Every structure is written in structure tokens, then in C-alpha cells.
mmCIF file of C-alpha atoms in Angstrom:
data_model
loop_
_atom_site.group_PDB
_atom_site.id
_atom_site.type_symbol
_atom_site.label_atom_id
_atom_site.label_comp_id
_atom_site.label_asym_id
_atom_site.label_seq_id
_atom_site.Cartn_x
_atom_site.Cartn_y
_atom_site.Cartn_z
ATOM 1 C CA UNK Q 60 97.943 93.922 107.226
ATOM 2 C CA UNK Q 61 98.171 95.704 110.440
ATOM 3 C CA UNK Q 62 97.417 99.357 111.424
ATOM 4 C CA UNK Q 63 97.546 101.668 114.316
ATOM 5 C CA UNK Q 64 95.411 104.734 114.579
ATOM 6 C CA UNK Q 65 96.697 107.933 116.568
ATOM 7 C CA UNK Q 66 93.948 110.434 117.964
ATOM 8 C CA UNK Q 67 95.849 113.615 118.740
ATOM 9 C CA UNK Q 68 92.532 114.605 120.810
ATOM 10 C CA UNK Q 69 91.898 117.819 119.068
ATOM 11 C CA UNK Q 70 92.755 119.209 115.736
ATOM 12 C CA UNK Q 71 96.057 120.658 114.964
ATOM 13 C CA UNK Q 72 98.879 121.343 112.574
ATOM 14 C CA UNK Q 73 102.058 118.971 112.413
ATOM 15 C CA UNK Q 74 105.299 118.967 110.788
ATOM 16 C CA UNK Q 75 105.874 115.434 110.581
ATOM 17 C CA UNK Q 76 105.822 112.638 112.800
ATOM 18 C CA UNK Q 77 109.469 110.583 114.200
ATOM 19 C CA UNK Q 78 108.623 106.665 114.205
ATOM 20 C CA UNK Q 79 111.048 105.178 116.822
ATOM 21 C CA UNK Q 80 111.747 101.502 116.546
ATOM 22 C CA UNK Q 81 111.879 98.862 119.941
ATOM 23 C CA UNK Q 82 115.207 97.960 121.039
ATOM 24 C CA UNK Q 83 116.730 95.748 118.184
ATOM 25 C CA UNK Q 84 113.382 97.211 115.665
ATOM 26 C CA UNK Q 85 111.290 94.386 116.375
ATOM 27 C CA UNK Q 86 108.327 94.473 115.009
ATOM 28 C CA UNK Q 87 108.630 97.812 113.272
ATOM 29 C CA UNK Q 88 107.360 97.682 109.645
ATOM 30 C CA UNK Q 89 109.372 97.162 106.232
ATOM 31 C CA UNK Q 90 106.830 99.051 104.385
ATOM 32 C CA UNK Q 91 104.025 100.812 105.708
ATOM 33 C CA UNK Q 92 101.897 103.922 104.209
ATOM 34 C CA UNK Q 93 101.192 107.004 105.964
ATOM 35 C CA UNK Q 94 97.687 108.212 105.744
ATOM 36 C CA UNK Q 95 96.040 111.445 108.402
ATOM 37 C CA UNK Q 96 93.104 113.075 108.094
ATOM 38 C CA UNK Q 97 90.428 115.396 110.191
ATOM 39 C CA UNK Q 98 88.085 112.433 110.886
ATOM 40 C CA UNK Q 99 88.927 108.927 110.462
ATOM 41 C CA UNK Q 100 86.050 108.720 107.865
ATOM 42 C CA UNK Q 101 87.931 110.663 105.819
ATOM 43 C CA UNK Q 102 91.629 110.178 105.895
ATOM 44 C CA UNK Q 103 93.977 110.808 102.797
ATOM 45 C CA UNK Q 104 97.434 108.919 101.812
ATOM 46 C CA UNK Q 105 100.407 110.873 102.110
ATOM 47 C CA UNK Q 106 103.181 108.691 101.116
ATOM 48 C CA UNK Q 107 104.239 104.296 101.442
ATOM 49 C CA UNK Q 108 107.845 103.679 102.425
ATOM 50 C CA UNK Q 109 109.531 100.499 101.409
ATOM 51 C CA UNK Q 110 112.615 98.838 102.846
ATOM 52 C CA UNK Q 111 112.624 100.941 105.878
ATOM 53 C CA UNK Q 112 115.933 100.465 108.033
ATOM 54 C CA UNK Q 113 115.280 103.171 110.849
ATOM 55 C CA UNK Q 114 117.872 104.290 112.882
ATOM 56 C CA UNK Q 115 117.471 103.399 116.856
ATOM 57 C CA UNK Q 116 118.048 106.545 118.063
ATOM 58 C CA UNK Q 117 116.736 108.961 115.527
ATOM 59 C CA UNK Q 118 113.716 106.809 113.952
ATOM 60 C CA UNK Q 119 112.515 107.268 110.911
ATOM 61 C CA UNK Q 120 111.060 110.762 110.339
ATOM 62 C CA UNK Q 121 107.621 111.417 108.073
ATOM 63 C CA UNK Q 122 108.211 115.167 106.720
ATOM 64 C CA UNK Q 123 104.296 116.356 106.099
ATOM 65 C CA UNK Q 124 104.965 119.769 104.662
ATOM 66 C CA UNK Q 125 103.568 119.956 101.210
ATOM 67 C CA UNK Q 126 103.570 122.736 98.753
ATOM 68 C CA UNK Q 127 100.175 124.388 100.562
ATOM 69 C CA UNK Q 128 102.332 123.782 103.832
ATOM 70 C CA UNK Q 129 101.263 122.246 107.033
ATOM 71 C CA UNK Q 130 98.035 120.120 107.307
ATOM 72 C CA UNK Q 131 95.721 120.569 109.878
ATOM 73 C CA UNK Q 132 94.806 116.931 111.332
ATOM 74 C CA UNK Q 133 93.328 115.290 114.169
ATOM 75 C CA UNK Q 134 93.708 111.138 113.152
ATOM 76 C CA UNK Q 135 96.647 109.781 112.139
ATOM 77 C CA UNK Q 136 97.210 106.160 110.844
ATOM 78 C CA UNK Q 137 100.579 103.955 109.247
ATOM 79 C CA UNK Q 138 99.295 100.379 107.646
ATOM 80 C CA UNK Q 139 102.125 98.258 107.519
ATOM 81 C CA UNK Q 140 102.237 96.242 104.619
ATOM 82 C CA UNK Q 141 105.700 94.201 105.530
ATOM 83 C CA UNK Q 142 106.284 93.710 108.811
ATOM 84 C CA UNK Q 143 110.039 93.809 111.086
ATOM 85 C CA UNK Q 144 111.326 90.524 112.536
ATOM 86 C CA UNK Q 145 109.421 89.117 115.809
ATOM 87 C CA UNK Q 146 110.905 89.268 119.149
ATOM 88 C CA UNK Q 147 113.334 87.004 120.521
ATOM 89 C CA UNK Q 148 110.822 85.563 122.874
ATOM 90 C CA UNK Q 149 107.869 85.188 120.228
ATOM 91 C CA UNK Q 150 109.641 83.575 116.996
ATOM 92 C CA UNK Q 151 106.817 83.309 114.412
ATOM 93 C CA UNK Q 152 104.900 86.057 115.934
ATOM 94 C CA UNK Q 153 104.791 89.178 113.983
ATOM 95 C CA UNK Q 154 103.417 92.200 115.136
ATOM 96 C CA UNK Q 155 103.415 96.217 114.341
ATOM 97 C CA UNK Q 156 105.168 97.592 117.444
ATOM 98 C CA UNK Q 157 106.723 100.869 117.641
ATOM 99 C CA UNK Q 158 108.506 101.980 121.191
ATOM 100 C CA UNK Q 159 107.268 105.721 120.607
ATOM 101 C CA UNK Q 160 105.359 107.880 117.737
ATOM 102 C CA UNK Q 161 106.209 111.836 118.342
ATOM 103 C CA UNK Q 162 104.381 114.406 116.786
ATOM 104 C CA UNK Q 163 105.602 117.223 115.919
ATOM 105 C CA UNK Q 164 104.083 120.569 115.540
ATOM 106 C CA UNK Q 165 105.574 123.120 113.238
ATOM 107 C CA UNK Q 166 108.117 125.827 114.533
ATOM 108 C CA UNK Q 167 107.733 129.407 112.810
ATOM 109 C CA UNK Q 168 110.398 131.663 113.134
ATOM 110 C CA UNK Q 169 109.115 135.048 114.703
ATOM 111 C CA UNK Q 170 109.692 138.151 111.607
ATOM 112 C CA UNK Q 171 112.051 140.351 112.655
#
């Protein structure tokens, strides 16, 4: 099992977060859960994916709204469970590699 932890420096709200894959996906996990949480002693599950085939261009987007709407967070982490095919260069070599992890706050509409 491998992890990566994101500190978004400060506390704040997010909308979900776009997992973009390396040029051919290497290395980006098969099935990995999703867990953020104010401090990393404390961090909640939100959701596993299995058989994950992200898209190049558009990644694979993690939608955080829930029914009391957007969470406040400061840690993020994604566990992979399965990992993507090694690079060309490093055969039996399997690691969690992503090329980029955006995170995206929420946009509210001003009431008019």
C-alpha cells in the first residue's frame, strides 16, 4: 500500500479534487480511497474507487459535496490499494505517481 498526503497549508473548503494521470497513466492507482480531514490525526474516509481508467486530459475528478455541503479541510490523503502499470524505463517497479492533484474550492453563485 502506498499513500500520499496533501497539506493545503491552512484550512479551507473544497469542492473536490481532479487527479491527473502521467503521460500514458503510469503509476496512477487502480483503486485507491479518498480520505481528508482537519488534522492528519483525525482524517475520515470519503469514498474507494475501483477500476479507475482516468482520462489524460480531464483526470479523474473526486466530487466532495455531501448532503451538509462542503467540508472544511486542511490534510488530504488517497491510499492506493492497486497500483497503474510501471514506467517504460522501470518494468517491475510500481509506484503511486500522479503528474498533478488540483484542488478545487467551491464557486457560489452571487443572489441576485
Amino acid at each position: 500500500t502506498e499513500w500520499i498526503e496533501l497539506d493545503l497549508g491552512q484550512e479551507m473548503q473544497v469542492s473536490k479534487l481532479i487527479l491527473y494521470p502521467r503521460q500514458g497513466k503510469v503509476g496512477f492507482p487502480r483503486a485507491f480511497t479518498v480520505q481528508f480531514g482537519r488534522s492528519r490525526e483525525a482524517l475520515s474516509g470519503i469514498a474507494t474507487y475501483t477500476d479507475v481508467q482516468p482520462s489524460e486530459t480531464k483526470g479523474q475528478t473526486i466530487d466532495l459535496y455531501s448532503v451538509i455541503g462542503y467540508p472544511t479541510l486542511r490534510y488530504v490523503r488517497i491510499t492506493a490499494h492497486t497500483l497503474g502499470k510501471p514506467a517504460d524505463d522501470e518494468h517491475a517497479v510500481y509506484r503511486l505517481q500522479f503528474r498533478r492533484i488540483q484542488v478545487v474550492p467551491p464557486v457560489f453563485e452571487p443572489v441576485k
